[in-house]
Amino acid sequence: MSRFFITLSYNGKNYVGWQIQPNGMSVQQTIQEALSVLLRREMQIVGAGRTDAGVHAREMMAHFDWEGEPFTTDELVYKLNNFLPKDICISTIREVHPEAHARFSAISRTYTYYVTTVKDPFLHFYTYRLFFQPDMEAMNRLCGVLKEHSDFTSFSKLHTDVKTNICRIEHAGWEKKGDLLVFTIRADRFLRNMVRAIVGTLLQAGRGQFDEEGLRAILEAGDRNKAGDSAPGHALFLEKVVYPDTIWM
């Protein structure tokens, strides 16, 4: 049995998220069906994580197992890209060691979130437009508080199937790029809805609703209802998933 990692990107606008769900088409289902047709057997793929409805990925990773006639990975990439819709793109397919896992072997994941206060028809579908000017300096001070903590229950969707809500944030911060305010966060793992909940909460702080001590109180409460509303999914991008070099064949 051989295991292969797929590197892919997608525009999440037309999907209910990464994971297969009964209420609509997911990215995972779309790729699985294409792969099953091309390899002529029922295939299953496992992603590096779940992205919510409407969320995009510049780099998502997934794996599948294969036991059968060898195939050329470059040729399979070419065929998949011809078969898949225009909003999903396969970059590479690479063989890895059999114990490598797209989700559990990842050592970090990076997300970005895009905010603007300017009406722009070319950014409309990929940014969250605000009707106030947030205090970026205040929000960055709160990013330092996020890195002090590891329990993010207050920023997790309720009733998930994870065993722990412990995450280690390596980087979090806002920067201005032209008309955009860009939030970047990198951690070893993320809980469901966590990044969007953090962004929504930080934007409240950027409006002066609370300070660093207020964020510490939210984190220590372990209660999703204490944090802010989740920011919309259409402005969130999974940017990169990193693995140890030792997984590659």
PDB file of C-alpha atoms in Angstrom:
ATOM      1  CA  MET A   1       0.000   0.000   0.000  1.00  0.00           C
ATOM      2  CA  SER A   2       1.421   3.378  -1.040  1.00  0.00           C
ATOM      3  CA  ARG A   3       0.350   6.748   0.352  1.00  0.00           C
ATOM      4  CA  PHE A   4       0.298   9.983  -1.626  1.00  0.00           C
ATOM      5  CA  PHE A   5      -0.075  13.611  -0.565  1.00  0.00           C
ATOM      6  CA  ILE A   6      -2.048  15.997  -2.779  1.00  0.00           C
ATOM      7  CA  THR A   7      -1.217  19.715  -2.698  1.00  0.00           C
ATOM      8  CA  LEU A   8      -4.212  21.735  -3.879  1.00  0.00           C
ATOM      9  CA  SER A   9      -5.914  25.115  -3.777  1.00  0.00           C
ATOM     10  CA  TYR A  10      -9.538  26.116  -4.074  1.00  0.00           C
ATOM     11  CA  ASN A  11     -12.023  28.943  -4.079  1.00  0.00           C
ATOM     12  CA  GLY A  12     -14.542  27.973  -1.417  1.00  0.00           C
ATOM     13  CA  LYS A  13     -17.399  30.185  -2.625  1.00  0.00           C
ATOM     14  CA  ASN A  14     -19.459  27.346  -4.122  1.00  0.00           C
ATOM     15  CA  TYR A  15     -18.810  24.723  -1.425  1.00  0.00           C
ATOM     16  CA  VAL A  16     -20.228  23.854   2.000  1.00  0.00           C
ATOM     17  CA  GLY A  17     -16.644  23.542   3.239  1.00  0.00           C
ATOM     18  CA  TRP A  18     -13.872  20.994   2.930  1.00  0.00           C
ATOM     19  CA  GLN A  19     -15.561  18.048   4.620  1.00  0.00           C
ATOM     20  CA  ILE A  20     -18.272  15.894   3.064  1.00  0.00           C
ATOM     21  CA  GLN A  21     -21.691  16.965   4.350  1.00  0.00           C
ATOM     22  CA  PRO A  22     -25.285  16.002   3.526  1.00  0.00           C
ATOM     23  CA  ASN A  23     -26.406  19.580   2.821  1.00  0.00           C
ATOM     24  CA  GLY A  24     -24.347  20.294  -0.299  1.00  0.00           C
ATOM     25  CA  MET A  25     -21.205  19.709  -2.319  1.00  0.00           C
ATOM     26  CA  SER A  26     -17.867  19.861  -0.478  1.00  0.00           C
ATOM     27  CA  VAL A  27     -14.326  20.177  -1.800  1.00  0.00           C
ATOM     28  CA  GLN A  28     -13.447  16.745  -0.386  1.00  0.00           C
ATOM     29  CA  GLN A  29     -16.363  15.059  -2.174  1.00  0.00           C
ATOM     30  CA  THR A  30     -15.582  16.791  -5.459  1.00  0.00           C
ATOM     31  CA  ILE A  31     -11.979  15.574  -5.466  1.00  0.00           C
ATOM     32  CA  GLN A  32     -12.859  12.091  -4.247  1.00  0.00           C
ATOM     33  CA  GLU A  33     -15.343  11.603  -7.045  1.00  0.00           C
ATOM     34  CA  ALA A  34     -12.873  12.813  -9.674  1.00  0.00           C
ATOM     35  CA  LEU A  35     -10.108  10.595  -8.296  1.00  0.00           C
ATOM     36  CA  SER A  36     -12.434   7.574  -8.211  1.00  0.00           C
ATOM     37  CA  VAL A  37     -13.314   8.037 -11.879  1.00  0.00           C
ATOM     38  CA  LEU A  38      -9.708   8.426 -12.997  1.00  0.00           C
ATOM     39  CA  LEU A  39      -8.317   5.548 -10.912  1.00  0.00           C
ATOM     40  CA  ARG A  40     -11.401   3.384 -11.577  1.00  0.00           C
ATOM     41  CA  ARG A  41     -12.078   2.429  -7.979  1.00  0.00           C
ATOM     42  CA  GLU A  42     -13.725   3.950  -4.918  1.00  0.00           C
ATOM     43  CA  MET A  43     -11.220   6.381  -3.426  1.00  0.00           C
ATOM     44  CA  GLN A  44     -11.155   8.261  -0.135  1.00  0.00           C
ATOM     45  CA  ILE A  45      -9.035  11.288   0.699  1.00  0.00           C
ATOM     46  CA  VAL A  46      -8.168  12.755   4.104  1.00  0.00           C
ATOM     47  CA  GLY A  47      -7.552  16.496   4.430  1.00  0.00           C
ATOM     48  CA  ALA A  48      -5.176  18.440   6.653  1.00  0.00           C
ATOM     49  CA  GLY A  49      -8.207  19.970   8.364  1.00  0.00           C
ATOM     50  CA  ARG A  50     -11.698  21.327   7.847  1.00  0.00           C
ATOM     51  CA  THR A  51     -12.443  24.681   6.330  1.00  0.00           C
ATOM     52  CA  ASP A  52     -15.909  26.162   6.827  1.00  0.00           C
ATOM     53  CA  ALA A  53     -18.399  27.023   4.105  1.00  0.00           C
ATOM     54  CA  GLY A  54     -17.068  29.741   1.811  1.00  0.00           C
ATOM     55  CA  VAL A  55     -13.500  29.610   3.162  1.00  0.00           C
ATOM     56  CA  HIS A  56     -10.693  29.430   0.593  1.00  0.00           C
ATOM     57  CA  ALA A  57      -7.335  27.642   0.510  1.00  0.00           C
ATOM     58  CA  ARG A  58      -4.179  28.704  -1.253  1.00  0.00           C
ATOM     59  CA  GLU A  59      -2.576  25.504   0.000  1.00  0.00           C
ATOM     60  CA  MET A  60      -4.518  22.552   1.365  1.00  0.00           C
ATOM     61  CA  MET A  61      -3.004  19.104   1.774  1.00  0.00           C
ATOM     62  CA  ALA A  62      -4.773  15.746   1.570  1.00  0.00           C
ATOM     63  CA  HIS A  63      -3.702  12.121   1.343  1.00  0.00           C
ATOM     64  CA  PHE A  64      -4.971   8.951  -0.290  1.00  0.00           C
ATOM     65  CA  ASP A  65      -3.806   5.336  -0.310  1.00  0.00           C
ATOM     66  CA  TRP A  66      -3.199   3.268  -3.422  1.00  0.00           C
ATOM     67  CA  GLU A  67      -2.679  -0.422  -3.942  1.00  0.00           C
ATOM     68  CA  GLY A  68      -2.603  -1.332  -7.607  1.00  0.00           C
ATOM     69  CA  GLU A  69      -0.817  -0.615 -10.837  1.00  0.00           C
ATOM     70  CA  PRO A  70       1.723   2.213 -10.539  1.00  0.00           C
ATOM     71  CA  PHE A  71       0.761   5.557 -12.048  1.00  0.00           C
ATOM     72  CA  THR A  72       2.658   8.671 -13.059  1.00  0.00           C
ATOM     73  CA  THR A  73       1.938  11.440 -10.562  1.00  0.00           C
ATOM     74  CA  ASP A  74       2.433  14.257 -13.084  1.00  0.00           C
ATOM     75  CA  GLU A  75      -0.013  12.607 -15.451  1.00  0.00           C
ATOM     76  CA  LEU A  76      -2.584  12.186 -12.668  1.00  0.00           C
ATOM     77  CA  VAL A  77      -2.225  15.872 -11.739  1.00  0.00           C
ATOM     78  CA  TYR A  78      -2.850  16.811 -15.371  1.00  0.00           C
ATOM     79  CA  LYS A  79      -5.924  14.576 -15.667  1.00  0.00           C
ATOM     80  CA  LEU A  80      -7.387  15.727 -12.353  1.00  0.00           C
ATOM     81  CA  ASN A  81      -7.047  19.387 -13.301  1.00  0.00           C
ATOM     82  CA  ASN A  82      -8.840  18.711 -16.571  1.00  0.00           C
ATOM     83  CA  PHE A  83     -11.589  16.810 -14.738  1.00  0.00           C
ATOM     84  CA  LEU A  84     -12.128  19.096 -11.761  1.00  0.00           C
ATOM     85  CA  PRO A  85     -14.111  22.380 -11.870  1.00  0.00           C
ATOM     86  CA  LYS A  86     -12.254  25.647 -12.363  1.00  0.00           C
ATOM     87  CA  ASP A  87     -12.380  26.566  -8.665  1.00  0.00           C
ATOM     88  CA  ILE A  88     -10.198  23.613  -7.562  1.00  0.00           C
ATOM     89  CA  CYS A  89      -6.585  23.213  -8.681  1.00  0.00           C
ATOM     90  CA  ILE A  90      -4.164  20.351  -7.997  1.00  0.00           C
ATOM     91  CA  SER A  91      -0.518  21.460  -7.748  1.00  0.00           C
ATOM     92  CA  THR A  92       1.370  18.263  -6.959  1.00  0.00           C
ATOM     93  CA  ILE A  93       0.904  14.626  -5.978  1.00  0.00           C
ATOM     94  CA  ARG A  94       3.860  13.166  -4.079  1.00  0.00           C
ATOM     95  CA  GLU A  95       4.487   9.818  -2.467  1.00  0.00           C
ATOM     96  CA  VAL A  96       5.108   9.865   1.287  1.00  0.00           C
ATOM     97  CA  HIS A  97       5.996   7.292   3.910  1.00  0.00           C
ATOM     98  CA  PRO A  98       2.963   5.082   4.721  1.00  0.00           C
ATOM     99  CA  GLU A  99       2.682   6.401   8.291  1.00  0.00           C
ATOM    100  CA  ALA A 100       2.466  10.063   7.173  1.00  0.00           C
ATOM    101  CA  HIS A 101      -0.967  11.605   7.740  1.00  0.00           C
ATOM    102  CA  ALA A 102      -2.295  14.793   6.135  1.00  0.00           C
ATOM    103  CA  ARG A 103      -3.950  15.911   9.376  1.00  0.00           C
ATOM    104  CA  PHE A 104      -1.923  14.451  12.220  1.00  0.00           C
ATOM    105  CA  SER A 105       1.570  14.818  10.716  1.00  0.00           C
ATOM    106  CA  ALA A 106       1.225  18.575  10.129  1.00  0.00           C
ATOM    107  CA  ILE A 107       3.375  20.702  12.416  1.00  0.00           C
ATOM    108  CA  SER A 108       1.846  24.096  11.582  1.00  0.00           C
ATOM    109  CA  ARG A 109      -0.959  25.757   9.667  1.00  0.00           C
ATOM    110  CA  THR A 110      -1.192  29.393   8.583  1.00  0.00           C
ATOM    111  CA  TYR A 111      -4.367  31.370   7.885  1.00  0.00           C
ATOM    112  CA  THR A 112      -4.919  34.925   6.679  1.00  0.00           C
ATOM    113  CA  TYR A 113      -8.025  37.075   6.975  1.00  0.00           C
ATOM    114  CA  TYR A 114      -8.661  40.157   4.824  1.00  0.00           C
ATOM    115  CA  VAL A 115     -10.517  43.239   6.034  1.00  0.00           C
ATOM    116  CA  THR A 116     -11.160  46.536   4.256  1.00  0.00           C
ATOM    117  CA  THR A 117     -13.000  49.782   4.935  1.00  0.00           C
ATOM    118  CA  VAL A 118     -13.141  50.643   1.215  1.00  0.00           C
ATOM    119  CA  LYS A 119     -15.834  49.641  -1.249  1.00  0.00           C
ATOM    120  CA  ASP A 120     -14.076  47.791  -4.073  1.00  0.00           C
ATOM    121  CA  PRO A 121     -15.958  45.578  -6.555  1.00  0.00           C
ATOM    122  CA  PHE A 122     -12.818  43.521  -7.219  1.00  0.00           C
ATOM    123  CA  LEU A 123     -12.275  42.715  -3.531  1.00  0.00           C
ATOM    124  CA  HIS A 124     -15.926  42.258  -2.588  1.00  0.00           C
ATOM    125  CA  PHE A 125     -15.956  38.445  -2.596  1.00  0.00           C
ATOM    126  CA  TYR A 126     -12.662  38.002  -0.730  1.00  0.00           C
ATOM    127  CA  THR A 127     -12.667  40.693   1.976  1.00  0.00           C
ATOM    128  CA  TYR A 128     -14.811  41.641   4.958  1.00  0.00           C
ATOM    129  CA  ARG A 129     -15.854  45.265   4.618  1.00  0.00           C
ATOM    130  CA  LEU A 130     -16.052  47.294   7.823  1.00  0.00           C
ATOM    131  CA  PHE A 131     -17.889  50.563   8.281  1.00  0.00           C
ATOM    132  CA  PHE A 132     -15.503  51.785  10.971  1.00  0.00           C
ATOM    133  CA  GLN A 133     -11.729  52.171  11.180  1.00  0.00           C
ATOM    134  CA  PRO A 134     -10.409  49.577  13.658  1.00  0.00           C
ATOM    135  CA  ASP A 135      -7.501  50.376  15.948  1.00  0.00           C
ATOM    136  CA  MET A 136      -4.835  48.086  14.511  1.00  0.00           C
ATOM    137  CA  GLU A 137      -2.342  48.914  17.264  1.00  0.00           C
ATOM    138  CA  ALA A 138      -4.845  47.834  19.931  1.00  0.00           C
ATOM    139  CA  MET A 139      -5.632  44.624  18.032  1.00  0.00           C
ATOM    140  CA  ASN A 140      -1.952  43.773  17.776  1.00  0.00           C
ATOM    141  CA  ARG A 141      -1.538  44.218  21.519  1.00  0.00           C
ATOM    142  CA  LEU A 142      -4.281  41.639  21.994  1.00  0.00           C
ATOM    143  CA  CYS A 143      -2.495  39.277  19.593  1.00  0.00           C
ATOM    144  CA  GLY A 144       0.272  39.133  22.179  1.00  0.00           C
ATOM    145  CA  VAL A 145      -2.296  37.961  24.733  1.00  0.00           C
ATOM    146  CA  LEU A 146      -3.390  35.143  22.388  1.00  0.00           C
ATOM    147  CA  LYS A 147       0.166  33.800  22.315  1.00  0.00           C
ATOM    148  CA  GLU A 148       0.231  33.668  26.129  1.00  0.00           C
ATOM    149  CA  HIS A 149      -2.611  31.123  26.222  1.00  0.00           C
ATOM    150  CA  SER A 150      -3.117  27.574  24.973  1.00  0.00           C
ATOM    151  CA  ASP A 151      -6.752  26.732  25.836  1.00  0.00           C
ATOM    152  CA  PHE A 152      -9.018  28.177  23.138  1.00  0.00           C
ATOM    153  CA  THR A 153     -12.370  26.722  24.223  1.00  0.00           C
ATOM    154  CA  SER A 154     -13.842  30.235  24.088  1.00  0.00           C
ATOM    155  CA  PHE A 155     -13.085  30.363  20.360  1.00  0.00           C
ATOM    156  CA  SER A 156     -14.244  26.882  19.391  1.00  0.00           C
ATOM    157  CA  LYS A 157     -17.500  25.847  17.796  1.00  0.00           C
ATOM    158  CA  LEU A 158     -19.616  23.985  20.339  1.00  0.00           C
ATOM    159  CA  HIS A 159     -20.094  20.199  20.366  1.00  0.00           C
ATOM    160  CA  THR A 160     -17.091  19.256  18.239  1.00  0.00           C
ATOM    161  CA  ASP A 161     -15.480  15.816  18.323  1.00  0.00           C
ATOM    162  CA  VAL A 162     -11.926  16.896  19.266  1.00  0.00           C
ATOM    163  CA  LYS A 163     -10.277  15.490  22.388  1.00  0.00           C
ATOM    164  CA  THR A 164      -8.588  18.724  23.440  1.00  0.00           C
ATOM    165  CA  ASN A 165      -8.949  22.470  22.861  1.00  0.00           C
ATOM    166  CA  ILE A 166      -5.239  23.106  23.425  1.00  0.00           C
ATOM    167  CA  CYS A 167      -3.491  24.955  20.589  1.00  0.00           C
ATOM    168  CA  ARG A 168      -0.103  26.650  20.449  1.00  0.00           C
ATOM    169  CA  ILE A 169      -0.112  29.910  18.514  1.00  0.00           C
ATOM    170  CA  GLU A 170       3.304  30.696  17.039  1.00  0.00           C
ATOM    171  CA  HIS A 171       2.377  33.975  15.355  1.00  0.00           C
ATOM    172  CA  ALA A 172      -0.597  36.324  15.250  1.00  0.00           C
ATOM    173  CA  GLY A 173      -0.697  39.879  13.967  1.00  0.00           C
ATOM    174  CA  TRP A 174      -2.319  42.547  11.800  1.00  0.00           C
ATOM    175  CA  GLU A 175      -0.616  44.573   9.082  1.00  0.00           C
ATOM    176  CA  LYS A 176      -1.809  47.182   6.609  1.00  0.00           C
ATOM    177  CA  LYS A 177      -1.340  46.470   2.897  1.00  0.00           C
ATOM    178  CA  GLY A 178      -2.769  49.274   0.795  1.00  0.00           C
ATOM    179  CA  ASP A 179      -6.509  49.376   1.453  1.00  0.00           C
ATOM    180  CA  LEU A 180      -6.408  46.016   3.247  1.00  0.00           C
ATOM    181  CA  LEU A 181      -5.929  45.081   6.871  1.00  0.00           C
ATOM    182  CA  VAL A 182      -4.486  41.576   6.861  1.00  0.00           C
ATOM    183  CA  PHE A 183      -4.572  39.272   9.882  1.00  0.00           C
ATOM    184  CA  THR A 184      -2.117  36.351   9.842  1.00  0.00           C
ATOM    185  CA  ILE A 185      -2.117  33.539  12.375  1.00  0.00           C
ATOM    186  CA  ARG A 186       0.032  30.400  12.576  1.00  0.00           C
ATOM    187  CA  ALA A 187      -0.401  27.551  15.053  1.00  0.00           C
ATOM    188  CA  ASP A 188       0.213  23.840  15.428  1.00  0.00           C
ATOM    189  CA  ARG A 189      -3.545  23.229  15.108  1.00  0.00           C
ATOM    190  CA  PHE A 190      -6.848  25.092  15.031  1.00  0.00           C
ATOM    191  CA  LEU A 191     -10.279  24.314  16.417  1.00  0.00           C
ATOM    192  CA  ARG A 192     -13.423  24.509  14.314  1.00  0.00           C
ATOM    193  CA  ASN A 193     -14.408  28.123  13.671  1.00  0.00           C
ATOM    194  CA  MET A 194     -11.453  29.290  15.791  1.00  0.00           C
ATOM    195  CA  VAL A 195      -9.837  31.773  13.391  1.00  0.00           C
ATOM    196  CA  ARG A 196     -13.125  33.433  12.458  1.00  0.00           C
ATOM    197  CA  ALA A 197     -14.083  33.705  16.143  1.00  0.00           C
ATOM    198  CA  ILE A 198     -10.703  35.264  16.971  1.00  0.00           C
ATOM    199  CA  VAL A 199     -11.003  37.764  14.102  1.00  0.00           C
ATOM    200  CA  GLY A 200     -14.524  38.788  15.148  1.00  0.00           C
ATOM    201  CA  THR A 201     -13.391  39.250  18.743  1.00  0.00           C
ATOM    202  CA  LEU A 202     -10.287  41.258  17.804  1.00  0.00           C
ATOM    203  CA  LEU A 203     -12.380  43.546  15.611  1.00  0.00           C
ATOM    204  CA  GLN A 204     -14.595  44.268  18.613  1.00  0.00           C
ATOM    205  CA  ALA A 205     -11.474  45.214  20.552  1.00  0.00           C
ATOM    206  CA  GLY A 206     -10.420  47.344  17.594  1.00  0.00           C
ATOM    207  CA  ARG A 207     -13.642  49.254  18.119  1.00  0.00           C
ATOM    208  CA  GLY A 208     -12.730  49.914  21.754  1.00  0.00           C
ATOM    209  CA  GLN A 209     -15.088  47.431  23.382  1.00  0.00           C
ATOM    210  CA  PHE A 210     -12.421  45.811  25.582  1.00  0.00           C
ATOM    211  CA  ASP A 211      -8.654  45.700  26.192  1.00  0.00           C
ATOM    212  CA  GLU A 212      -6.011  43.075  26.994  1.00  0.00           C
ATOM    213  CA  GLU A 213      -7.550  42.245  30.362  1.00  0.00           C
ATOM    214  CA  GLY A 214     -10.905  41.812  28.690  1.00  0.00           C
ATOM    215  CA  LEU A 215      -9.422  39.286  26.251  1.00  0.00           C
ATOM    216  CA  ARG A 216      -7.737  37.418  29.095  1.00  0.00           C
ATOM    217  CA  ALA A 217     -11.118  37.154  30.822  1.00  0.00           C
ATOM    218  CA  ILE A 218     -12.686  35.763  27.635  1.00  0.00           C
ATOM    219  CA  LEU A 219      -9.926  33.158  27.246  1.00  0.00           C
ATOM    220  CA  GLU A 220     -10.069  32.100  30.881  1.00  0.00           C
ATOM    221  CA  ALA A 221     -13.869  31.773  30.832  1.00  0.00           C
ATOM    222  CA  GLY A 222     -13.783  28.791  28.478  1.00  0.00           C
ATOM    223  CA  ASP A 223     -17.158  29.895  27.138  1.00  0.00           C
ATOM    224  CA  ARG A 224     -17.849  30.549  23.443  1.00  0.00           C
ATOM    225  CA  ASN A 225     -20.643  32.944  24.388  1.00  0.00           C
ATOM    226  CA  LYS A 226     -18.120  35.313  26.006  1.00  0.00           C
ATOM    227  CA  ALA A 227     -16.193  35.869  22.757  1.00  0.00           C
ATOM    228  CA  GLY A 228     -17.302  37.953  19.785  1.00  0.00           C
ATOM    229  CA  ASP A 229     -19.312  36.863  16.773  1.00  0.00           C
ATOM    230  CA  SER A 230     -17.454  34.930  14.099  1.00  0.00           C
ATOM    231  CA  ALA A 231     -16.245  36.973  11.135  1.00  0.00           C
ATOM    232  CA  PRO A 232     -17.669  35.867   7.745  1.00  0.00           C
ATOM    233  CA  GLY A 233     -15.961  32.917   6.056  1.00  0.00           C
ATOM    234  CA  HIS A 234     -15.509  34.422   2.585  1.00  0.00           C
ATOM    235  CA  ALA A 235     -12.508  36.555   3.667  1.00  0.00           C
ATOM    236  CA  LEU A 236     -10.558  33.675   5.253  1.00  0.00           C
ATOM    237  CA  PHE A 237      -7.759  31.790   3.464  1.00  0.00           C
ATOM    238  CA  LEU A 238      -5.801  28.724   4.508  1.00  0.00           C
ATOM    239  CA  GLU A 239      -2.349  29.769   3.319  1.00  0.00           C
ATOM    240  CA  LYS A 240       0.014  26.930   4.157  1.00  0.00           C
ATOM    241  CA  VAL A 241       0.348  23.575   5.890  1.00  0.00           C
ATOM    242  CA  VAL A 242       3.841  22.512   6.978  1.00  0.00           C
ATOM    243  CA  TYR A 243       5.136  18.965   7.533  1.00  0.00           C
ATOM    244  CA  PRO A 244       8.461  17.490   8.670  1.00  0.00           C
ATOM    245  CA  ASP A 245      10.861  16.875   5.793  1.00  0.00           C
ATOM    246  CA  THR A 246      11.091  13.254   6.876  1.00  0.00           C
ATOM    247  CA  ILE A 247       7.607  12.322   5.564  1.00  0.00           C
ATOM    248  CA  TRP A 248       8.565  12.567   1.897  1.00  0.00           C
ATOM    249  CA  MET A 249       9.786   9.568  -0.073  1.00  0.00           C
TER     250      MET A 249
END
